[in-house]
GROMACS .gro file of C-alpha atoms in nm:
model
  444
    1MET     CA    1  -3.184   1.156   0.815
    2LYS     CA    2  -2.907   0.911   0.734
    3PHE     CA    3  -2.560   0.987   0.871
    4PRO     CA    4  -2.319   1.078   0.585
    5GLY     CA    5  -2.066   0.809   0.668
    6SER     CA    6  -1.980   0.742   0.303
    7VAL     CA    7  -1.870   1.104   0.259
    8LEU     CA    8  -1.646   1.080   0.564
    9ALA     CA    9  -1.490   0.754   0.438
   10SER     CA   10  -1.423   0.903   0.094
   11VAL     CA   11  -1.255   1.214   0.236
   12PHE     CA   12  -1.046   1.009   0.481
   13LEU     CA   13  -0.912   0.784   0.205
   14PHE     CA   14  -0.849   1.083  -0.021
   15VAL     CA   15  -0.647   1.273   0.241
   16ALA     CA   16  -0.465   0.969   0.384
   17GLU     CA   17  -0.358   0.825   0.050
   18THR     CA   18  -0.246   1.161  -0.088
   19THR     CA   19  -0.044   1.234   0.226
   20ALA     CA   20   0.119   0.889   0.223
   21ALA     CA   21   0.208   0.923  -0.147
   22LEU     CA   22   0.363   1.268  -0.097
   23TYR     CA   23   0.570   1.140   0.194
   24LEU     CA   24   0.682   0.836  -0.006
   25SER     CA   25   0.784   1.055  -0.302
   26SER     CA   26   0.999   1.264  -0.067
   27THR     CA   27   1.180   0.948   0.047
   28TYR     CA   28   1.245   0.855  -0.317
   29ARG     CA   29   1.387   1.201  -0.375
   30SER     CA   30   1.620   1.178  -0.078
   31GLY     CA   31   1.732   0.835  -0.200
   32GLY     CA   32   1.805   0.960  -0.551
   33ASP     CA   33   1.527   0.762  -0.724
   34GLY     CA   34   1.397   1.035  -0.953
   35MET     CA   35   1.189   0.806  -1.175
   36TRP     CA   36   1.005   0.644  -0.884
   37GLN     CA   37   0.944   0.989  -0.735
   38ALA     CA   38   0.794   1.120  -1.060
   39LEU     CA   39   0.565   0.821  -1.110
   40THR     CA   40   0.450   0.828  -0.747
   41LEU     CA   41   0.361   1.197  -0.778
   42LEU     CA   42   0.187   1.138  -1.112
   43PHE     CA   43  -0.040   0.863  -0.974
   44SER     CA   44  -0.113   1.082  -0.672
   45LEU     CA   45  -0.180   1.424  -0.824
   46LEU     CA   46  -0.364   1.308  -1.139
   47PRO     CA   47  -0.656   1.149  -0.950
   48CYS     CA   48  -0.663   1.449  -0.716
   49THR     CA   49  -0.726   1.677  -1.012
   50LEU     CA   50  -0.991   1.444  -1.155
   51VAL     CA   51  -1.168   1.430  -0.817
   52GLN     CA   52  -1.182   1.812  -0.802
   53LEU     CA   53  -1.329   1.827  -1.153
   54THR     CA   54  -1.583   1.558  -1.069
   55LEU     CA   55  -1.711   1.742  -0.762
   56LEU     CA   56  -1.737   2.067  -0.958
   57PHE     CA   57  -1.917   1.894  -1.246
   58VAL     CA   58  -2.174   1.713  -1.028
   59HIS     CA   59  -2.254   2.028  -0.829
   60ARG     CA   60  -2.260   2.242  -1.150
   61ASP     CA   61  -2.027   2.499  -0.995
   62PHE     CA   62  -1.876   2.593  -1.332
   63SER     CA   63  -2.189   2.790  -1.421
   64ARG     CA   64  -2.238   2.944  -1.074
   65ASP     CA   65  -2.073   3.248  -0.919
   66ARG     CA   66  -1.875   3.079  -0.641
   67PRO     CA   67  -1.514   3.200  -0.670
   68LEU     CA   68  -1.416   3.078  -0.320
   69VAL     CA   69  -1.526   2.723  -0.400
   70LEU     CA   70  -1.334   2.727  -0.729
   71LEU     CA   71  -1.024   2.855  -0.549
   72LEU     CA   72  -1.044   2.579  -0.286
   73HIS     CA   73  -1.075   2.315  -0.557
   74LEU     CA   74  -0.779   2.470  -0.737
   75LEU     CA   75  -0.579   2.431  -0.415
   76GLN     CA   76  -0.688   2.062  -0.395
   77LEU     CA   77  -0.895   2.139  -0.085
   78GLY     CA   78  -1.234   2.086  -0.246
   79PRO     CA   79  -1.318   1.751  -0.078
   80LEU     CA   80  -1.243   1.894   0.267
   81PHE     CA   81  -1.468   2.192   0.203
   82ARG     CA   82  -1.746   1.969   0.067
   83CYS     CA   83  -1.719   1.742   0.372
   84PHE     CA   84  -1.747   2.043   0.604
   85GLU     CA   85  -2.050   2.162   0.406
   86VAL     CA   86  -2.213   1.817   0.432
   87PHE     CA   87  -2.182   1.802   0.809
   88CYS     CA   88  -2.309   2.159   0.845
   89ILE     CA   89  -2.621   2.062   0.650
   90TYR     CA   90  -2.660   1.742   0.853
   91CYS     CA   91  -2.629   1.919   1.191
   92GLN     CA   92  -2.865   2.203   1.096
   93SER     CA   93  -3.133   1.975   0.949
   94SER     CA   94  -3.257   1.864   1.292
   95HIS     CA   95  -3.298   2.224   1.418
   96ILE     CA   96  -3.452   2.395   1.115
   97GLU     CA   97  -3.801   2.311   0.993
   98GLU     CA   98  -3.812   2.322   0.614
   99PRO     CA   99  -4.117   2.488   0.458
  100TYR     CA  100  -4.070   2.319   0.118
  101VAL     CA  101  -4.054   1.946   0.064
  102SER     CA  102  -4.085   1.723  -0.238
  103ILE     CA  103  -4.259   1.386  -0.254
  104THR     CA  104  -4.088   1.085  -0.409
  105LYS     CA  105  -4.251   0.754  -0.489
  106LYS     CA  106  -4.062   0.430  -0.444
  107ARG     CA  107  -4.172   0.070  -0.471
  108GLN     CA  108  -4.094  -0.177  -0.196
  109MET     CA  109  -3.935  -0.515  -0.257
  110PRO     CA  110  -4.202  -0.770  -0.357
  111LYS     CA  111  -4.351  -0.977  -0.076
  112ASN     CA  112  -4.558  -1.280  -0.173
  113GLY     CA  113  -4.550  -1.157  -0.531
  114LEU     CA  114  -4.691  -0.812  -0.445
  115SER     CA  115  -4.505  -0.479  -0.445
  116GLU     CA  116  -4.646  -0.171  -0.274
  117GLU     CA  117  -4.568   0.186  -0.373
  118ILE     CA  118  -4.479   0.421  -0.089
  119GLU     CA  119  -4.451   0.798  -0.077
  120LYS     CA  120  -4.174   0.976   0.106
  121GLU     CA  121  -4.122   1.345   0.182
  122VAL     CA  122  -3.777   1.471   0.093
  123GLY     CA  123  -3.667   1.809   0.225
  124GLN     CA  124  -3.412   2.044   0.071
  125ALA     CA  125  -3.142   1.940   0.320
  126GLU     CA  126  -3.188   1.571   0.241
  127GLY     CA  127  -3.181   1.646  -0.131
  128LYS     CA  128  -2.851   1.834  -0.091
  129LEU     CA  129  -2.704   1.546   0.110
  130PHE     CA  130  -2.811   1.304  -0.162
  131THR     CA  131  -2.626   1.514  -0.421
  132HIS     CA  132  -2.314   1.522  -0.203
  133ARG     CA  133  -2.323   1.144  -0.149
  134SER     CA  134  -2.361   1.086  -0.520
  135ALA     CA  135  -2.070   1.319  -0.600
  136PHE     CA  136  -1.836   1.158  -0.345
  137SER     CA  137  -1.931   0.808  -0.462
  138ARG     CA  138  -1.829   0.892  -0.816
  139ALA     CA  139  -1.514   1.065  -0.693
  140SER     CA  140  -1.417   0.754  -0.493
  141VAL     CA  141  -1.451   0.534  -0.802
  142ILE     CA  142  -1.235   0.773  -1.007
  143GLN     CA  143  -0.970   0.798  -0.736
  144ALA     CA  144  -0.963   0.419  -0.694
  145PHE     CA  145  -0.913   0.306  -1.053
  146LEU     CA  146  -0.735   0.601  -1.212
  147GLY     CA  147  -0.500   0.664  -0.920
  148SER     CA  148  -0.491   0.404  -0.645
  149ALA     CA  149  -0.477   0.100  -0.874
  150PRO     CA  150  -0.173   0.224  -1.074
  151GLN     CA  151  -0.015   0.345  -0.750
  152LEU     CA  152  -0.051   0.006  -0.582
  153THR     CA  153   0.088  -0.173  -0.889
  154LEU     CA  154   0.386   0.065  -0.903
  155GLN     CA  155   0.477   0.035  -0.533
  156LEU     CA  156   0.445  -0.343  -0.537
  157TYR     CA  157   0.666  -0.356  -0.847
  158ILE     CA  158   0.931  -0.143  -0.674
  159THR     CA  159   0.915  -0.375  -0.372
  160ALA     CA  160   0.966  -0.681  -0.594
  161LEU     CA  161   1.267  -0.525  -0.767
  162GLN     CA  162   1.436  -0.392  -0.455
  163GLN     CA  163   1.341  -0.694  -0.240
  164ASP     CA  164   1.286  -0.454   0.045
  165ILE     CA  165   0.991  -0.275   0.198
  166ASN     CA  166   0.977   0.014   0.441
  167ALA     CA  167   0.700   0.152   0.659
  168GLY     CA  168   0.612   0.439   0.423
  169ARG     CA  169   0.569   0.215   0.120
  170SER     CA  170   0.373  -0.050   0.311
  171LEU     CA  171   0.135   0.218   0.444
  172CYS     CA  172   0.090   0.363   0.096
  173MET     CA  173   0.015   0.019  -0.052
  174PHE     CA  174  -0.233  -0.062   0.226
  175LEU     CA  175  -0.420   0.266   0.176
  176SER     CA  176  -0.419   0.221  -0.202
  177LEU     CA  177  -0.563  -0.129  -0.173
  178LEU     CA  178  -0.825  -0.005   0.072
  179SER     CA  179  -0.914   0.279  -0.165
  180ILE     CA  180  -0.952   0.040  -0.462
  181VAL     CA  181  -1.171  -0.201  -0.266
  182TYR     CA  182  -1.386   0.086  -0.139
  183GLY     CA  183  -1.416   0.227  -0.490
  184ALA     CA  184  -1.523  -0.114  -0.623
  185LEU     CA  185  -1.776  -0.142  -0.340
  186ARG     CA  186  -1.920   0.200  -0.426
  187CYS     CA  187  -1.931   0.089  -0.788
  188ASN     CA  188  -2.143  -0.211  -0.688
  189ILE     CA  189  -2.382   0.004  -0.485
  190LEU     CA  190  -2.408   0.262  -0.765
  191ALA     CA  191  -2.488  -0.014  -1.013
  192ILE     CA  192  -2.766  -0.151  -0.790
  193LYS     CA  193  -2.920   0.194  -0.732
  194ILE     CA  194  -2.907   0.284  -1.102
  195LYS     CA  195  -3.054  -0.045  -1.222
  196TYR     CA  196  -3.331  -0.050  -0.960
  197ASP     CA  197  -3.393   0.322  -0.927
  198GLU     CA  198  -3.770   0.283  -0.880
  199TYR     CA  199  -3.731   0.061  -0.573
  200ASP     CA  200  -3.658   0.147  -0.211
  201ILE     CA  201  -3.322  -0.029  -0.169
  202LYS     CA  202  -3.171  -0.118   0.167
  203VAL     CA  203  -2.830  -0.285   0.167
  204LYS     CA  204  -2.765  -0.505   0.470
  205PRO     CA  205  -2.432  -0.502   0.659
  206LEU     CA  206  -2.358  -0.863   0.558
  207ALA     CA  207  -2.389  -0.757   0.195
  208TYR     CA  208  -2.119  -0.493   0.248
  209VAL     CA  209  -1.895  -0.752   0.414
  210CYS     CA  210  -1.946  -0.998   0.129
  211ILE     CA  211  -1.871  -0.734  -0.137
  212PHE     CA  212  -1.562  -0.622   0.056
  213LEU     CA  213  -1.421  -0.977   0.071
  214TRP     CA  214  -1.510  -1.042  -0.292
  215ARG     CA  215  -1.334  -0.728  -0.414
  216SER     CA  216  -1.036  -0.767  -0.179
  217PHE     CA  217  -0.945  -1.112  -0.310
  218GLU     CA  218  -1.016  -1.019  -0.672
  219ILE     CA  219  -0.812  -0.698  -0.679
  220ALA     CA  220  -0.521  -0.822  -0.464
  221THR     CA  221  -0.466  -1.133  -0.678
  222ARG     CA  222  -0.499  -0.934  -1.001
  223VAL     CA  223  -0.240  -0.677  -0.896
  224ILE     CA  224   0.007  -0.942  -0.776
  225VAL     CA  225  -0.027  -1.133  -1.104
  226LEU     CA  226   0.041  -0.818  -1.308
  227VAL     CA  227   0.343  -0.728  -1.095
  228LEU     CA  228   0.494  -1.076  -1.119
  229PHE     CA  229   0.454  -1.080  -1.497
  230THR     CA  230   0.595  -0.726  -1.530
  231SER     CA  231   0.902  -0.809  -1.324
  232VAL     CA  232   1.020  -1.074  -1.574
  233LEU     CA  233   0.872  -0.962  -1.909
  234LYS     CA  234   0.870  -0.582  -1.909
  235ALA     CA  235   0.819  -0.543  -2.285
  236TRP     CA  236   0.529  -0.787  -2.311
  237VAL     CA  237   0.334  -0.626  -2.028
  238VAL     CA  238   0.277  -0.322  -2.252
  239LEU     CA  239   0.098  -0.546  -2.501
  240VAL     CA  240  -0.112  -0.707  -2.226
  241VAL     CA  241  -0.215  -0.369  -2.083
  242LEU     CA  242  -0.295  -0.218  -2.424
  243VAL     CA  243  -0.505  -0.516  -2.534
  244ASN     CA  244  -0.701  -0.510  -2.207
  245PHE     CA  245  -0.745  -0.135  -2.210
  246PHE     CA  246  -0.852  -0.088  -2.571
  247SER     CA  247  -1.081  -0.392  -2.561
  248PHE     CA  248  -1.288  -0.240  -2.282
  249PHE     CA  249  -1.248   0.118  -2.407
  250LEU     CA  250  -1.372   0.046  -2.761
  251TYR     CA  251  -1.638  -0.210  -2.671
  252PRO     CA  252  -1.911   0.044  -2.572
  253TRP     CA  253  -1.835   0.254  -2.882
  254ILE     CA  254  -1.855  -0.050  -3.112
  255LEU     CA  255  -2.195  -0.140  -2.968
  256PHE     CA  256  -2.308   0.220  -3.012
  257TRP     CA  257  -2.196   0.236  -3.376
  258CYS     CA  258  -2.355  -0.102  -3.454
  259SER     CA  259  -2.687   0.006  -3.300
  260GLY     CA  260  -2.718   0.300  -3.541
  261SER     CA  261  -2.853   0.525  -3.263
  262PRO     CA  262  -2.814   0.905  -3.282
  263PHE     CA  263  -2.544   1.078  -3.083
  264PRO     CA  264  -2.661   1.134  -2.721
  265GLU     CA  265  -2.737   1.499  -2.652
  266ASN     CA  266  -2.913   1.481  -2.313
  267ILE     CA  267  -2.618   1.414  -2.081
  268GLU     CA  268  -2.591   1.776  -1.968
  269LYS     CA  269  -2.781   2.068  -2.115
  270ALA     CA  270  -2.490   2.311  -2.072
  271LEU     CA  271  -2.251   2.089  -2.268
  272SER     CA  272  -2.183   2.129  -2.637
  273ARG     CA  273  -2.133   1.837  -2.872
  274VAL     CA  274  -1.757   1.852  -2.813
  275GLY     CA  275  -1.806   1.863  -2.437
  276THR     CA  276  -2.043   1.565  -2.454
  277THR     CA  277  -1.785   1.370  -2.654
  278ILE     CA  278  -1.516   1.449  -2.395
  279VAL     CA  279  -1.743   1.333  -2.110
  280LEU     CA  280  -1.828   1.009  -2.293
  281CYS     CA  281  -1.460   0.942  -2.365
  282PHE     CA  282  -1.378   0.998  -1.999
  283LEU     CA  283  -1.656   0.757  -1.894
  284THR     CA  284  -1.526   0.488  -2.129
  285LEU     CA  285  -1.173   0.554  -1.998
  286LEU     CA  286  -1.296   0.498  -1.643
  287TYR     CA  287  -1.491   0.191  -1.757
  288ALA     CA  288  -1.176   0.042  -1.911
  289GLY     CA  289  -0.972   0.126  -1.600
  290ILE     CA  290  -1.219  -0.054  -1.374
  291ASN     CA  291  -1.235  -0.367  -1.590
  292MET     CA  292  -0.856  -0.384  -1.605
  293PHE     CA  293  -0.853  -0.480  -1.237
  294CYS     CA  294  -1.202  -0.614  -1.155
  295TRP     CA  295  -1.556  -0.661  -1.279
  296SER     CA  296  -1.716  -0.319  -1.323
  297ALA     CA  297  -2.069  -0.429  -1.212
  298VAL     CA  298  -2.214  -0.169  -1.453
  299GLN     CA  299  -2.236  -0.204  -1.829
  300LEU     CA  300  -2.177   0.119  -2.016
  301LYS     CA  301  -2.436   0.170  -2.290
  302ILE     CA  302  -2.387   0.494  -2.483
  303ASN     CA  303  -2.715   0.473  -2.676
  304ASN     CA  304  -2.910   0.453  -2.348
  305PRO     CA  305  -3.031   0.786  -2.197
  306ASP     CA  306  -2.896   0.677  -1.857
  307LEU     CA  307  -2.569   0.553  -2.017
  308ILE     CA  308  -2.607   0.234  -1.812
  309SER     CA  309  -2.759  -0.096  -1.917
  310LYS     CA  310  -3.018  -0.198  -1.657
  311SER     CA  311  -3.040  -0.564  -1.760
  312GLN     CA  312  -2.874  -0.834  -1.549
  313ASN     CA  313  -2.653  -1.023  -1.795
  314TRP     CA  314  -2.524  -1.340  -1.626
  315TYR     CA  315  -2.363  -1.460  -1.950
  316ARG     CA  316  -2.137  -1.153  -1.971
  317LEU     CA  317  -2.040  -1.194  -1.606
  318LEU     CA  318  -1.954  -1.561  -1.663
  319VAL     CA  319  -1.748  -1.486  -1.975
  320TYR     CA  320  -1.555  -1.208  -1.799
  321TYR     CA  321  -1.447  -1.421  -1.503
  322MET     CA  322  -1.364  -1.723  -1.718
  323LEU     CA  323  -1.144  -1.517  -1.950
  324ARG     CA  324  -0.983  -1.331  -1.660
  325PHE     CA  325  -0.903  -1.657  -1.482
  326VAL     CA  326  -0.746  -1.800  -1.797
  327GLU     CA  327  -0.547  -1.479  -1.850
  328ASN     CA  328  -0.417  -1.481  -1.493
  329ALA     CA  329  -0.318  -1.846  -1.527
  330LEU     CA  330  -0.129  -1.777  -1.852
  331LEU     CA  331   0.051  -1.476  -1.704
  332LEU     CA  332   0.155  -1.683  -1.403
  333LEU     CA  333   0.276  -1.959  -1.633
  334MET     CA  334   0.489  -1.711  -1.828
  335TRP     CA  335   0.630  -1.576  -1.500
  336TYR     CA  336   0.715  -1.930  -1.389
  337LEU     CA  337   0.898  -2.004  -1.715
  338TYR     CA  338   1.097  -1.679  -1.724
  339LYS     CA  339   1.143  -1.598  -1.353
  340THR     CA  340   1.479  -1.453  -1.256
  341ASP     CA  341   1.710  -1.494  -0.959
  342ILE     CA  342   1.518  -1.244  -0.745
  343TYR     CA  343   1.261  -1.520  -0.690
  344MET     CA  344   1.522  -1.775  -0.590
  345TYR     CA  345   1.380  -1.821  -0.242
  346VAL     CA  346   1.015  -1.820  -0.354
  347CYS     CA  347   0.829  -2.149  -0.396
  348ALA     CA  348   0.683  -2.069  -0.737
  349PRO     CA  349   0.430  -2.357  -0.768
  350LEU     CA  350   0.291  -2.284  -0.422
  351LEU     CA  351   0.263  -1.911  -0.499
  352ILE     CA  352   0.079  -1.982  -0.826
  353LEU     CA  353  -0.158  -2.218  -0.646
  354LYS     CA  354  -0.230  -1.959  -0.375
  355LEU     CA  355  -0.305  -1.687  -0.631
  356LEU     CA  356  -0.540  -1.906  -0.834
  357ILE     CA  357  -0.718  -2.020  -0.518
  358GLY     CA  358  -0.742  -1.655  -0.408
  359TYR     CA  359  -0.910  -1.561  -0.736
  360CYS     CA  360  -1.150  -1.856  -0.705
  361THR     CA  361  -1.227  -1.739  -0.351
  362ALA     CA  362  -1.324  -1.398  -0.491
  363ILE     CA  363  -1.561  -1.569  -0.736
  364LEU     CA  364  -1.708  -1.772  -0.450
  365PHE     CA  365  -1.784  -1.459  -0.246
  366MET     CA  366  -1.937  -1.300  -0.556
  367LEU     CA  367  -2.172  -1.596  -0.602
  368VAL     CA  368  -2.264  -1.588  -0.233
  369PHE     CA  369  -2.349  -1.218  -0.262
  370TYR     CA  370  -2.573  -1.261  -0.566
  371GLN     CA  371  -2.740  -1.573  -0.423
  372PHE     CA  372  -2.807  -1.461  -0.064
  373PHE     CA  373  -2.725  -1.093   0.006
  374HIS     CA  374  -2.816  -0.895  -0.307
  375PRO     CA  375  -3.082  -0.642  -0.197
  376CYS     CA  376  -3.284  -0.696  -0.518
  377LYS     CA  377  -3.246  -1.072  -0.556
  378LYS     CA  378  -3.627  -1.110  -0.555
  379LEU     CA  379  -3.640  -0.920  -0.883
  380PHE     CA  380  -3.403  -1.161  -1.063
  381SER     CA  381  -3.568  -1.372  -1.330
  382SER     CA  382  -3.344  -1.656  -1.215
  383SER     CA  383  -3.101  -1.691  -0.926
  384VAL     CA  384  -2.738  -1.795  -0.952
  385SER     CA  385  -2.810  -2.151  -0.836
  386GLU     CA  386  -3.099  -2.192  -1.080
  387SER     CA  387  -2.891  -2.065  -1.370
  388PHE     CA  388  -2.608  -2.301  -1.272
  389GLN     CA  389  -2.846  -2.599  -1.250
  390ARG     CA  390  -2.996  -2.512  -1.588
  391TRP     CA  391  -2.649  -2.492  -1.739
  392LEU     CA  392  -2.556  -2.830  -1.589
  393LYS     CA  393  -2.870  -2.992  -1.727
  394CYS     CA  394  -2.811  -2.856  -2.075
  395THR     CA  395  -2.446  -2.964  -2.055
  396CYS     CA  396  -2.537  -3.315  -1.942
  397CYS     CA  397  -2.819  -3.343  -2.197
  398PRO     CA  398  -2.600  -3.449  -2.496
  399CYS     CA  399  -2.425  -3.709  -2.276
  400ARG     CA  400  -2.756  -3.863  -2.166
  401TRP     CA  401  -2.889  -3.857  -2.521
  402HIS     CA  402  -2.572  -4.035  -2.638
  403LYS     CA  403  -2.612  -4.307  -2.373
  404SER     CA  404  -2.980  -4.351  -2.452
  405SER     CA  405  -2.904  -4.385  -2.823
  406GLU     CA  406  -2.646  -4.654  -2.747
  407SER     CA  407  -2.896  -4.847  -2.535
  408VAL     CA  408  -3.159  -4.828  -2.810
  409GLY     CA  409  -2.903  -4.942  -3.069
  410THR     CA  410  -2.811  -5.240  -2.849
  411ALA     CA  411  -3.176  -5.333  -2.814
  412ASP     CA  412  -3.223  -5.322  -3.191
  413LEU     CA  413  -2.927  -5.557  -3.244
  414ARG     CA  414  -3.084  -5.839  -3.047
  415SER     CA  415  -3.157  -6.174  -3.211
  416PRO     CA  416  -3.484  -6.224  -3.408
  417GLY     CA  417  -3.599  -6.476  -3.156
  418ASP     CA  418  -3.556  -6.229  -2.874
  419ARG     CA  419  -3.741  -5.966  -3.074
  420ASP     CA  420  -4.039  -6.196  -3.123
  421GLU     CA  421  -4.068  -6.237  -2.749
  422THR     CA  422  -4.103  -5.857  -2.708
  423PRO     CA  423  -4.446  -5.703  -2.770
  424SER     CA  424  -4.457  -5.503  -3.092
  425SER     CA  425  -4.592  -5.189  -2.924
  426SER     CA  426  -4.292  -5.161  -2.691
  427LYS     CA  427  -4.053  -5.144  -2.983
  428PHE     CA  428  -4.207  -4.821  -3.106
  429ILE     CA  429  -4.263  -4.657  -2.768
  430SER     CA  430  -3.910  -4.696  -2.629
  431MET     CA  431  -3.745  -4.461  -2.876
  432PRO     CA  432  -3.978  -4.158  -2.836
  433SER     CA  433  -3.959  -4.188  -2.458
  434HIS     CA  434  -3.586  -4.123  -2.469
  435VAL     CA  435  -3.633  -3.827  -2.702
  436LEU     CA  436  -3.888  -3.666  -2.475
  437SER     CA  437  -3.672  -3.702  -2.167
  438ALA     CA  438  -3.377  -3.534  -2.342
  439ASN     CA  439  -3.590  -3.245  -2.464
  440GLU     CA  440  -3.734  -3.196  -2.118
  441LEU     CA  441  -3.384  -3.177  -1.975
  442CYS     CA  442  -3.276  -2.910  -2.221
  443SER     CA  443  -3.589  -2.703  -2.172
  444ALA     CA  444  -3.568  -2.718  -1.790
   0.00000   0.00000   0.00000
């Protein structure tokens, strides 16, 4: 049975970040910064509450008679209790022989074009551990993008304004960044497992390293860009945030309304229509929060029974990163034009160059992951390199066709004497040959 390391990592980040935020808020209180104290507490306690509700919802404890568990979650001690329960199950599983097991069927990754189906016995203990891992993965994503991301942005903004940093704030920012990167990593793994649920997926350690570097560069540069822009244009940042947020929040609903599909009723049997609507709104809220800072890796699809689109859309990925790069560049340009005296000793052009290179580095690690380390790359209809080569050929096709047309036009303008020297058959064959080569390039 697999060691529940992901559960331990989630609980550690939850406890460490909450403790650091509470300590930092106490320092703001002693310093007389009431507004910073209130915002720090808000971005710390709000995700804590959402994490408790997520764990209760996944384990369906609202409909079960477990008053002690509900009390522990009310006291914000639910993750600690769940972690203790996980390790009790893990330690007892090797000593107790389970009389009841279930059989699951998974397909292996194709080898030489063939994919075998394997059967695996899953005991009750392993099934419970799977539920706990799934619950903590979702809780980590919620904590990362509805708590840690705003917290990191706030603390970095305070640092930029005060031009000073202490040990408590630096520790809080480090833990927040680590929590966001871990949440994005879990989001990637969740997306892979949901899209390829019928396959036996094994993620290699190098894949984790590549995702970690990809998300670290992407999130760090995004947060720094937002903080720099906010520090000089406080009013305009509200417009930027609202446009980003509502674009991603309304996009799944617009697709759902345009599809004409009926309202989904199979999310949870115990939920009413109002409860289902609240859950869907919360999912779209989380979806918008993720895409504010990084690529979500999952595409929310409300008219799908699984609520997730299982198709690999390279075009959407390309459009997202192109638009995000342009947006970051524009925000940095606005910061450069309106920067104040607090950045007097900062080399602005060099900082802009570093941030843009950092974001390009994130894209590079993303391409490396999808090309070499994705656990299901054999199932892709086309790899990243093949798609890029096809795009280059189609882009270069009009240029080659233009050059070939010019060469044909030059040949037709030759003198009559020169034309008589050329065989008549060659005059009619040269033109179609250029047309065929251009079509072949575009269809490649």
